[in-house]
């Protein structure tokens, strides 16, 4: 940290002096340091790191999701595909194509579903609850809501990218 006058807080000069945040600026740089998130399977063998802002967190209640998860919906959170790295001892997950153009990655040891990627997409969707830090991933949409079980009630978070109606 840089020395600061007694009445001013110290000014961070490198990223190690900063608390975690999605876009903490370092003095003397023009680029924000993206937050690195980690995620993992149940057994901890298949682990990933991903950086960047989460995109399009949403629930899905389609037949594929309910069958593969055993639950009424899956929370998906998008990140740029080139920003995800497999770092655990198990390496990359095993892949299963649940649709000709949609591929799901799961841990070959414990079976946890971790990711889904569509052919030609720049994005990879991670299962929201595989993330160690779920901040900023409250769902803003619900795909196949009409197929959701009738007893499930969902309150969605406001979409930060959609204009909100003016209050009266």
Short mmCIF file of N, CA and C in Angstrom, two decimals:
data_model
loop_
_atom_site.label_atom_id
_atom_site.label_comp_id
_atom_site.label_asym_id
_atom_site.label_seq_id
_atom_site.Cartn_x
_atom_site.Cartn_y
_atom_site.Cartn_z
N UNK A 1 0.83 -1.18 0.00
CA UNK A 1 0.00 0.00 0.00
C UNK A 1 0.88 1.25 0.00
N UNK A 2 0.41 2.30 -0.64
CA UNK A 2 1.12 3.57 -0.65
C UNK A 2 0.92 4.28 0.67
N UNK A 3 1.96 4.98 1.13
CA UNK A 3 1.76 5.78 2.33
C UNK A 3 0.70 6.83 2.06
N UNK A 4 -0.08 7.14 3.06
CA UNK A 4 -1.14 8.12 2.90
C UNK A 4 -1.08 9.11 4.05
N UNK A 5 -1.55 10.33 3.79
CA UNK A 5 -1.61 11.29 4.89
C UNK A 5 -2.46 10.71 6.02
N UNK A 6 -2.26 11.15 7.26
CA UNK A 6 -2.98 10.58 8.39
C UNK A 6 -4.50 10.65 8.28
N UNK A 7 -5.02 11.67 7.59
CA UNK A 7 -6.47 11.81 7.49
C UNK A 7 -7.05 11.13 6.25
N UNK A 8 -6.25 10.36 5.50
CA UNK A 8 -6.72 9.66 4.31
C UNK A 8 -6.36 8.19 4.40
N UNK A 9 -7.24 7.31 3.90
CA UNK A 9 -6.90 5.88 3.90
C UNK A 9 -5.78 5.59 2.91
N UNK A 10 -5.05 4.51 3.15
CA UNK A 10 -3.99 4.09 2.23
C UNK A 10 -4.59 3.76 0.86
N UNK A 11 -3.84 4.04 -0.18
CA UNK A 11 -4.29 3.79 -1.54
C UNK A 11 -3.67 2.49 -2.03
N UNK A 12 -4.49 1.49 -2.42
CA UNK A 12 -3.92 0.24 -2.93
C UNK A 12 -3.14 0.49 -4.22
N UNK A 13 -1.99 -0.16 -4.33
CA UNK A 13 -1.19 -0.01 -5.54
C UNK A 13 -1.07 -1.29 -6.34
N UNK A 14 -1.50 -2.41 -5.80
CA UNK A 14 -1.55 -3.63 -6.59
C UNK A 14 -2.75 -4.46 -6.13
N UNK A 15 -3.12 -5.45 -6.94
CA UNK A 15 -4.34 -6.21 -6.71
C UNK A 15 -4.31 -6.98 -5.40
N UNK A 16 -3.13 -7.34 -4.89
CA UNK A 16 -3.08 -8.10 -3.64
C UNK A 16 -3.53 -7.27 -2.45
N UNK A 17 -3.55 -5.94 -2.58
CA UNK A 17 -3.99 -5.06 -1.51
C UNK A 17 -5.49 -4.84 -1.52
N UNK A 18 -6.19 -5.36 -2.53
CA UNK A 18 -7.60 -5.07 -2.69
C UNK A 18 -8.48 -6.22 -2.21
N UNK A 19 -9.67 -5.89 -1.70
CA UNK A 19 -10.62 -6.95 -1.38
C UNK A 19 -11.17 -7.53 -2.69
N UNK A 20 -11.72 -8.76 -2.61
CA UNK A 20 -12.34 -9.35 -3.80
C UNK A 20 -13.50 -8.48 -4.25
N UNK A 21 -13.62 -8.30 -5.54
CA UNK A 21 -14.78 -7.63 -6.14
C UNK A 21 -14.80 -8.00 -7.60
N UNK A 22 -15.95 -7.78 -8.23
CA UNK A 22 -16.06 -8.15 -9.64
C UNK A 22 -15.23 -7.26 -10.54
N UNK A 23 -14.93 -6.03 -10.11
CA UNK A 23 -14.15 -5.15 -10.96
C UNK A 23 -13.38 -4.16 -10.10
N UNK A 24 -12.44 -4.65 -9.34
CA UNK A 24 -11.62 -3.77 -8.51
C UNK A 24 -10.53 -3.15 -9.37
N UNK A 25 -10.42 -1.82 -9.34
CA UNK A 25 -9.39 -1.14 -10.12
C UNK A 25 -8.11 -1.02 -9.30
N UNK A 26 -7.02 -1.20 -9.95
CA UNK A 26 -5.72 -1.03 -9.33
C UNK A 26 -5.19 0.33 -9.75
N UNK A 27 -4.66 1.10 -8.78
CA UNK A 27 -4.13 2.42 -9.09
C UNK A 27 -3.06 2.28 -10.16
N UNK A 28 -3.13 3.13 -11.17
CA UNK A 28 -2.12 3.12 -12.22
C UNK A 28 -2.43 2.16 -13.35
N UNK A 29 -3.59 1.51 -13.32
CA UNK A 29 -3.97 0.62 -14.42
C UNK A 29 -5.32 1.06 -14.96
N UNK A 30 -5.59 0.72 -16.18
CA UNK A 30 -6.86 1.06 -16.79
C UNK A 30 -7.81 -0.13 -16.82
N UNK A 31 -7.28 -1.31 -16.54
CA UNK A 31 -8.08 -2.53 -16.64
C UNK A 31 -8.57 -3.00 -15.28
N UNK A 32 -9.87 -3.35 -15.15
CA UNK A 32 -10.33 -3.92 -13.90
C UNK A 32 -9.80 -5.35 -13.76
N UNK A 33 -9.59 -5.78 -12.55
CA UNK A 33 -9.16 -7.16 -12.28
C UNK A 33 -10.43 -7.97 -12.06
N UNK A 34 -10.78 -8.88 -12.97
CA UNK A 34 -12.02 -9.62 -12.81
C UNK A 34 -11.93 -10.59 -11.63
N UNK A 35 -13.07 -10.78 -10.99
CA UNK A 35 -13.15 -11.71 -9.87
C UNK A 35 -13.03 -13.13 -10.40
N UNK A 36 -12.25 -13.95 -9.75
CA UNK A 36 -12.13 -15.36 -10.11
C UNK A 36 -13.04 -16.15 -9.17
N UNK A 37 -13.93 -16.90 -9.76
CA UNK A 37 -14.83 -17.76 -8.98
C UNK A 37 -14.39 -19.19 -9.17
N UNK A 38 -14.65 -19.99 -8.17
CA UNK A 38 -14.39 -21.42 -8.29
C UNK A 38 -15.70 -22.18 -8.17
N UNK A 39 -15.71 -23.36 -8.75
CA UNK A 39 -16.85 -24.25 -8.64
C UNK A 39 -16.35 -25.67 -8.62
N UNK A 40 -17.18 -26.57 -8.14
CA UNK A 40 -16.71 -27.94 -7.99
C UNK A 40 -17.90 -28.90 -7.93
N UNK A 41 -17.55 -30.15 -8.14
CA UNK A 41 -18.53 -31.23 -8.01
C UNK A 41 -18.66 -31.62 -6.54
N UNK A 42 -19.51 -32.57 -6.26
CA UNK A 42 -19.73 -33.02 -4.89
C UNK A 42 -18.48 -33.63 -4.26
N UNK A 43 -17.73 -34.45 -5.01
CA UNK A 43 -16.57 -35.13 -4.44
C UNK A 43 -15.31 -34.26 -4.47
N UNK A 44 -15.32 -33.14 -5.21
CA UNK A 44 -14.18 -32.24 -5.27
C UNK A 44 -13.11 -32.64 -6.28
N UNK A 45 -13.37 -33.66 -7.08
CA UNK A 45 -12.39 -34.11 -8.06
C UNK A 45 -12.38 -33.22 -9.31
N UNK A 46 -13.56 -32.75 -9.73
CA UNK A 46 -13.68 -31.90 -10.91
C UNK A 46 -13.94 -30.48 -10.43
N UNK A 47 -12.95 -29.62 -10.64
CA UNK A 47 -12.99 -28.24 -10.13
C UNK A 47 -12.71 -27.30 -11.29
N UNK A 48 -13.41 -26.16 -11.30
CA UNK A 48 -13.14 -25.16 -12.34
C UNK A 48 -12.93 -23.79 -11.70
N UNK A 49 -12.27 -22.92 -12.46
CA UNK A 49 -12.17 -21.50 -12.16
C UNK A 49 -12.76 -20.76 -13.35
N UNK A 50 -13.45 -19.70 -13.06
CA UNK A 50 -14.02 -18.87 -14.13
C UNK A 50 -13.95 -17.42 -13.67
N UNK A 51 -13.63 -16.54 -14.62
CA UNK A 51 -13.62 -15.13 -14.25
C UNK A 51 -14.51 -14.36 -15.22
N UNK A 52 -14.88 -13.18 -14.76
CA UNK A 52 -15.81 -12.35 -15.52
C UNK A 52 -17.14 -12.27 -14.81
N UNK A 53 -17.98 -11.40 -15.33
CA UNK A 53 -19.29 -11.20 -14.74
C UNK A 53 -20.25 -12.32 -15.13
N UNK A 54 -21.06 -12.80 -14.18
CA UNK A 54 -22.07 -13.80 -14.53
C UNK A 54 -23.08 -13.21 -15.49
N UNK A 55 -23.56 -14.04 -16.42
CA UNK A 55 -24.50 -13.59 -17.45
C UNK A 55 -25.74 -14.48 -17.45
N UNK A 56 -26.91 -13.87 -17.53
CA UNK A 56 -28.18 -14.57 -17.70
C UNK A 56 -28.42 -15.69 -16.69
N UNK A 57 -28.33 -15.40 -15.40
CA UNK A 57 -28.67 -16.45 -14.44
C UNK A 57 -30.16 -16.75 -14.56
N UNK A 58 -30.49 -18.01 -14.79
CA UNK A 58 -31.90 -18.37 -14.98
C UNK A 58 -32.15 -19.81 -14.55
N UNK A 59 -33.38 -20.07 -14.20
CA UNK A 59 -33.82 -21.42 -13.88
C UNK A 59 -34.33 -22.07 -15.15
N UNK A 60 -34.23 -23.38 -15.21
CA UNK A 60 -34.81 -24.12 -16.33
C UNK A 60 -35.53 -25.34 -15.77
N UNK A 61 -36.77 -25.51 -16.21
CA UNK A 61 -37.59 -26.64 -15.78
C UNK A 61 -37.94 -27.56 -16.95
N UNK A 62 -37.11 -27.57 -18.00
CA UNK A 62 -37.38 -28.46 -19.12
C UNK A 62 -37.21 -29.92 -18.69
N UNK A 63 -37.69 -30.81 -19.47
CA UNK A 63 -37.64 -32.24 -19.12
C UNK A 63 -36.20 -32.72 -18.92
N UNK A 64 -35.27 -32.23 -19.75
CA UNK A 64 -33.86 -32.64 -19.58
C UNK A 64 -33.34 -32.25 -18.20
N UNK A 65 -33.60 -31.01 -17.80
CA UNK A 65 -33.07 -30.52 -16.52
C UNK A 65 -33.68 -31.26 -15.34
N UNK A 66 -34.99 -31.47 -15.38
CA UNK A 66 -35.62 -32.13 -14.25
C UNK A 66 -35.17 -33.59 -14.14
N UNK A 67 -34.95 -34.23 -15.26
CA UNK A 67 -34.48 -35.63 -15.21
C UNK A 67 -33.03 -35.73 -14.75
N UNK A 68 -32.17 -34.88 -15.30
CA UNK A 68 -30.74 -34.97 -14.95
C UNK A 68 -30.48 -34.52 -13.52
N UNK A 69 -31.28 -33.58 -13.01
CA UNK A 69 -31.03 -33.06 -11.67
C UNK A 69 -31.84 -33.79 -10.59
N UNK A 70 -32.95 -34.38 -10.98
CA UNK A 70 -33.82 -34.99 -9.99
C UNK A 70 -34.60 -33.95 -9.20
N UNK A 71 -34.59 -32.71 -9.67
CA UNK A 71 -35.28 -31.61 -8.98
C UNK A 71 -36.20 -30.88 -9.94
N UNK A 72 -36.94 -29.90 -9.44
CA UNK A 72 -37.91 -29.19 -10.29
C UNK A 72 -37.30 -28.16 -11.23
N UNK A 73 -36.03 -27.79 -11.04
CA UNK A 73 -35.38 -26.80 -11.90
C UNK A 73 -33.88 -26.82 -11.64
N UNK A 74 -33.13 -26.31 -12.59
CA UNK A 74 -31.68 -26.12 -12.44
C UNK A 74 -31.39 -24.64 -12.62
N UNK A 75 -30.52 -24.10 -11.79
CA UNK A 75 -30.05 -22.72 -11.94
C UNK A 75 -28.82 -22.75 -12.83
N UNK A 76 -28.91 -22.05 -13.97
CA UNK A 76 -27.78 -21.93 -14.90
C UNK A 76 -27.26 -20.51 -14.87
N UNK A 77 -25.94 -20.36 -14.94
CA UNK A 77 -25.29 -19.06 -14.96
C UNK A 77 -24.25 -19.07 -16.07
N UNK A 78 -24.32 -18.09 -16.96
CA UNK A 78 -23.42 -18.05 -18.10
C UNK A 78 -22.13 -17.29 -17.82
N UNK A 79 -21.06 -17.79 -18.44
CA UNK A 79 -19.77 -17.11 -18.44
C UNK A 79 -19.16 -17.31 -19.83
N UNK A 80 -18.23 -16.48 -20.20
CA UNK A 80 -17.54 -16.67 -21.48
C UNK A 80 -16.77 -17.99 -21.41
N UNK A 81 -16.92 -18.79 -22.45
CA UNK A 81 -16.31 -20.12 -22.49
C UNK A 81 -14.79 -20.05 -22.35
N UNK A 82 -14.18 -19.04 -22.95
CA UNK A 82 -12.72 -18.94 -22.90
C UNK A 82 -12.21 -18.45 -21.53
N UNK A 83 -13.10 -18.17 -20.60
CA UNK A 83 -12.71 -17.71 -19.26
C UNK A 83 -12.84 -18.81 -18.21
N UNK A 84 -13.18 -20.05 -18.63
CA UNK A 84 -13.30 -21.17 -17.71
C UNK A 84 -12.13 -22.12 -17.87
N UNK A 85 -11.56 -22.52 -16.74
CA UNK A 85 -10.42 -23.44 -16.73
C UNK A 85 -10.71 -24.59 -15.78
N UNK A 86 -10.34 -25.79 -16.18
CA UNK A 86 -10.50 -26.97 -15.32
C UNK A 86 -9.22 -27.11 -14.51
N UNK A 87 -9.30 -27.02 -13.18
CA UNK A 87 -8.10 -26.97 -12.35
C UNK A 87 -8.03 -28.09 -11.31
N UNK A 88 -9.03 -28.92 -11.20
CA UNK A 88 -9.04 -29.98 -10.19
C UNK A 88 -8.24 -31.20 -10.60
N UNK A 89 -8.03 -32.11 -9.67
CA UNK A 89 -7.25 -33.31 -9.97
C UNK A 89 -7.90 -34.20 -11.03
N UNK A 90 -9.21 -34.10 -11.18
CA UNK A 90 -9.90 -34.91 -12.18
C UNK A 90 -9.84 -34.34 -13.58
N UNK A 91 -9.32 -33.11 -13.73
CA UNK A 91 -9.24 -32.48 -15.05
C UNK A 91 -10.61 -32.13 -15.59
N UNK A 92 -10.73 -32.18 -16.90
CA UNK A 92 -11.98 -31.83 -17.59
C UNK A 92 -13.05 -32.87 -17.28
N UNK A 93 -14.32 -32.45 -17.25
CA UNK A 93 -15.39 -33.42 -16.97
C UNK A 93 -15.60 -34.39 -18.13
N UNK A 94 -16.41 -35.37 -17.89
CA UNK A 94 -16.88 -36.27 -18.93
C UNK A 94 -18.07 -35.59 -19.59
N UNK A 95 -18.20 -35.74 -20.89
CA UNK A 95 -19.25 -35.04 -21.64
C UNK A 95 -20.33 -36.01 -22.11
N UNK A 96 -21.57 -35.51 -22.07
CA UNK A 96 -22.73 -36.26 -22.56
C UNK A 96 -23.56 -35.29 -23.40
N UNK A 97 -23.92 -35.70 -24.60
CA UNK A 97 -24.75 -34.84 -25.46
C UNK A 97 -26.21 -35.20 -25.23
N UNK A 98 -26.92 -34.28 -24.57
CA UNK A 98 -28.33 -34.51 -24.29
C UNK A 98 -29.21 -34.06 -25.46
N UNK A 99 -28.60 -33.44 -26.42
CA UNK A 99 -29.25 -32.96 -27.64
C UNK A 99 -28.12 -32.93 -28.66
N UNK A 100 -28.40 -33.05 -29.94
CA UNK A 100 -27.28 -33.08 -30.90
C UNK A 100 -26.32 -31.89 -30.80
N UNK A 101 -26.80 -30.74 -30.36
CA UNK A 101 -25.94 -29.56 -30.30
C UNK A 101 -25.69 -29.07 -28.88
N UNK A 102 -26.12 -29.82 -27.87
CA UNK A 102 -25.98 -29.40 -26.47
C UNK A 102 -25.23 -30.47 -25.69
N UNK A 103 -24.13 -30.06 -25.05
CA UNK A 103 -23.24 -31.00 -24.38
C UNK A 103 -23.13 -30.63 -22.90
N UNK A 104 -23.25 -31.63 -22.05
CA UNK A 104 -23.21 -31.43 -20.60
C UNK A 104 -21.97 -32.07 -20.03
N UNK A 105 -21.30 -31.35 -19.15
CA UNK A 105 -20.11 -31.87 -18.49
C UNK A 105 -20.43 -32.28 -17.07
N UNK A 106 -20.01 -33.48 -16.71
CA UNK A 106 -20.27 -33.97 -15.35
C UNK A 106 -19.03 -34.69 -14.82
N UNK A 107 -18.95 -34.76 -13.51
CA UNK A 107 -17.82 -35.44 -12.88
C UNK A 107 -17.96 -36.94 -13.09
N UNK A 108 -16.93 -37.60 -13.63
CA UNK A 108 -17.02 -39.04 -13.86
C UNK A 108 -16.98 -39.84 -12.55
N UNK A 109 -16.53 -39.22 -11.48
CA UNK A 109 -16.42 -39.94 -10.20
C UNK A 109 -17.73 -39.89 -9.41
N UNK A 110 -18.32 -38.68 -9.22
CA UNK A 110 -19.53 -38.57 -8.40
C UNK A 110 -20.79 -38.30 -9.21
N UNK A 111 -20.65 -37.94 -10.49
CA UNK A 111 -21.80 -37.72 -11.35
C UNK A 111 -22.40 -36.33 -11.32
N UNK A 112 -21.84 -35.40 -10.55
CA UNK A 112 -22.39 -34.05 -10.49
C UNK A 112 -22.35 -33.38 -11.85
N UNK A 113 -23.49 -32.84 -12.27
CA UNK A 113 -23.55 -32.04 -13.50
C UNK A 113 -22.99 -30.66 -13.18
N UNK A 114 -22.05 -30.19 -14.00
CA UNK A 114 -21.38 -28.93 -13.73
C UNK A 114 -21.61 -27.87 -14.79
N UNK A 115 -21.61 -28.26 -16.07
CA UNK A 115 -21.67 -27.28 -17.15
C UNK A 115 -22.51 -27.79 -18.31
N UNK A 116 -22.89 -26.83 -19.14
CA UNK A 116 -23.59 -27.13 -20.38
C UNK A 116 -23.10 -26.14 -21.42
N UNK A 117 -22.84 -26.64 -22.62
CA UNK A 117 -22.37 -25.75 -23.69
C UNK A 117 -23.02 -26.16 -25.00
N UNK A 118 -23.46 -25.17 -25.74
CA UNK A 118 -24.08 -25.40 -27.05
C UNK A 118 -23.04 -25.21 -28.15
N UNK A 119 -23.14 -26.02 -29.20
CA UNK A 119 -22.24 -25.87 -30.35
C UNK A 119 -22.29 -24.43 -30.85
N UNK A 120 -21.14 -23.87 -31.15
CA UNK A 120 -21.05 -22.53 -31.74
C UNK A 120 -21.23 -21.39 -30.76
N UNK A 121 -21.44 -21.68 -29.49
CA UNK A 121 -21.65 -20.62 -28.51
C UNK A 121 -20.32 -20.17 -27.92
N UNK A 122 -20.22 -18.87 -27.62
CA UNK A 122 -19.07 -18.32 -26.92
C UNK A 122 -19.24 -18.43 -25.41
N UNK A 123 -20.43 -18.87 -24.98
CA UNK A 123 -20.75 -18.95 -23.56
C UNK A 123 -20.78 -20.40 -23.10
N UNK A 124 -20.49 -20.58 -21.82
CA UNK A 124 -20.66 -21.87 -21.17
C UNK A 124 -21.55 -21.61 -19.96
N UNK A 125 -22.49 -22.47 -19.72
CA UNK A 125 -23.39 -22.32 -18.59
C UNK A 125 -22.90 -23.24 -17.48
N UNK A 126 -22.75 -22.69 -16.29
CA UNK A 126 -22.38 -23.51 -15.14
C UNK A 126 -23.61 -23.67 -14.26
N UNK A 127 -23.70 -24.81 -13.59
CA UNK A 127 -24.80 -24.98 -12.64
C UNK A 127 -24.54 -24.03 -11.48
N UNK A 128 -25.53 -23.21 -11.18
CA UNK A 128 -25.35 -22.16 -10.18
C UNK A 128 -24.89 -22.66 -8.83
N UNK A 129 -25.36 -23.83 -8.43
CA UNK A 129 -25.02 -24.32 -7.10
C UNK A 129 -23.71 -25.10 -7.08
N UNK A 130 -23.03 -25.20 -8.22
CA UNK A 130 -21.67 -25.73 -8.20
C UNK A 130 -20.68 -24.63 -7.87
N UNK A 131 -21.11 -23.37 -7.97
CA UNK A 131 -20.24 -22.23 -7.65
C UNK A 131 -20.04 -22.12 -6.14
N UNK A 132 -18.82 -21.83 -5.73
CA UNK A 132 -18.56 -21.60 -4.30
C UNK A 132 -19.10 -20.24 -3.87
N UNK A 133 -19.11 -19.26 -4.76
CA UNK A 133 -19.63 -17.92 -4.48
C UNK A 133 -20.75 -17.66 -5.47
N UNK A 134 -21.97 -17.60 -4.98
CA UNK A 134 -23.12 -17.40 -5.87
C UNK A 134 -23.60 -15.95 -5.91
N UNK A 135 -22.79 -15.01 -5.44
CA UNK A 135 -23.21 -13.61 -5.49
C UNK A 135 -23.43 -13.19 -6.95
N UNK A 136 -24.48 -12.44 -7.18
CA UNK A 136 -24.80 -11.96 -8.52
C UNK A 136 -25.43 -13.00 -9.42
N UNK A 137 -25.89 -14.11 -8.85
CA UNK A 137 -26.46 -15.17 -9.68
C UNK A 137 -27.94 -15.44 -9.39
N UNK A 138 -28.61 -14.50 -8.73
CA UNK A 138 -30.05 -14.68 -8.51
C UNK A 138 -30.73 -14.76 -9.87
N UNK A 139 -31.63 -15.74 -10.06
CA UNK A 139 -32.22 -15.93 -11.38
C UNK A 139 -33.10 -14.76 -11.81
N UNK A 140 -32.93 -14.35 -13.06
CA UNK A 140 -33.74 -13.28 -13.64
C UNK A 140 -34.74 -13.83 -14.66
N UNK A 141 -34.69 -15.11 -14.92
CA UNK A 141 -35.62 -15.75 -15.85
C UNK A 141 -35.87 -17.19 -15.46
N UNK A 142 -36.92 -17.77 -16.06
CA UNK A 142 -37.28 -19.17 -15.79
C UNK A 142 -37.75 -19.80 -17.11
N UNK A 143 -36.86 -20.56 -17.74
CA UNK A 143 -37.19 -21.26 -18.98
C UNK A 143 -38.11 -22.44 -18.68
N UNK A 144 -39.01 -22.70 -19.60
CA UNK A 144 -39.96 -23.82 -19.47
C UNK A 144 -40.75 -23.73 -18.17
N UNK A 145 -41.10 -22.53 -17.80
CA UNK A 145 -41.89 -22.31 -16.57
C UNK A 145 -43.21 -23.05 -16.63
N UNK A 146 -43.79 -23.14 -17.83
CA UNK A 146 -45.07 -23.84 -17.98
C UNK A 146 -44.96 -25.34 -17.71
N UNK A 147 -43.74 -25.88 -17.75
CA UNK A 147 -43.53 -27.29 -17.44
C UNK A 147 -43.12 -27.52 -15.99
N UNK A 148 -42.96 -26.44 -15.24
CA UNK A 148 -42.56 -26.57 -13.83
C UNK A 148 -43.67 -27.24 -13.04
N UNK A 149 -43.30 -27.92 -11.98
CA UNK A 149 -44.30 -28.56 -11.13
C UNK A 149 -45.24 -27.49 -10.58
N UNK A 150 -46.53 -27.80 -10.43
CA UNK A 150 -47.49 -26.77 -10.03
C UNK A 150 -47.28 -26.24 -8.61
N UNK A 151 -46.60 -26.98 -7.76
CA UNK A 151 -46.41 -26.54 -6.38
C UNK A 151 -45.21 -25.62 -6.20
N UNK A 152 -44.44 -25.38 -7.27
CA UNK A 152 -43.25 -24.54 -7.15
C UNK A 152 -43.59 -23.10 -7.52
N UNK A 153 -43.34 -22.19 -6.60
CA UNK A 153 -43.54 -20.76 -6.84
C UNK A 153 -42.17 -20.10 -6.86
N UNK A 154 -41.91 -19.32 -7.90
CA UNK A 154 -40.60 -18.69 -8.08
C UNK A 154 -40.77 -17.17 -8.07
N UNK A 155 -39.96 -16.51 -7.29
CA UNK A 155 -39.86 -15.05 -7.33
C UNK A 155 -38.52 -14.73 -7.98
N UNK A 156 -38.55 -14.14 -9.16
CA UNK A 156 -37.33 -13.83 -9.90
C UNK A 156 -36.76 -12.50 -9.46
N UNK A 157 -35.44 -12.40 -9.54
CA UNK A 157 -34.76 -11.14 -9.25
C UNK A 157 -34.99 -10.19 -10.42
N UNK A 158 -34.94 -8.90 -10.18
CA UNK A 158 -35.05 -7.95 -11.30
C UNK A 158 -33.86 -8.13 -12.24
N UNK A 159 -34.14 -8.09 -13.53
CA UNK A 159 -33.07 -8.20 -14.53
C UNK A 159 -32.36 -6.86 -14.61
N UNK A 160 -31.07 -6.80 -14.28
CA UNK A 160 -30.37 -5.52 -14.28
C UNK A 160 -30.21 -4.92 -15.67
N UNK A 161 -30.43 -5.71 -16.73
CA UNK A 161 -30.27 -5.21 -18.09
C UNK A 161 -31.59 -4.85 -18.75
N UNK A 162 -32.70 -5.09 -18.08
CA UNK A 162 -34.02 -4.79 -18.63
C UNK A 162 -34.53 -3.50 -18.00
N UNK A 163 -35.05 -2.57 -18.81
CA UNK A 163 -35.56 -1.32 -18.22
C UNK A 163 -36.69 -1.63 -17.24
N UNK A 164 -36.65 -0.98 -16.10
CA UNK A 164 -37.68 -1.16 -15.08
C UNK A 164 -38.74 -0.08 -15.25
N UNK A 165 -40.02 -0.41 -14.97
CA UNK A 165 -41.07 0.60 -15.09
C UNK A 165 -40.83 1.72 -14.08
N UNK A 166 -41.21 2.92 -14.49
CA UNK A 166 -41.06 4.08 -13.60
C UNK A 166 -42.04 3.94 -12.44
N UNK A 167 -41.59 4.30 -11.25
CA UNK A 167 -42.48 4.22 -10.10
C UNK A 167 -43.35 5.46 -10.05
N UNK A 168 -44.52 5.32 -9.51
CA UNK A 168 -45.46 6.44 -9.45
C UNK A 168 -45.37 7.13 -8.12
#
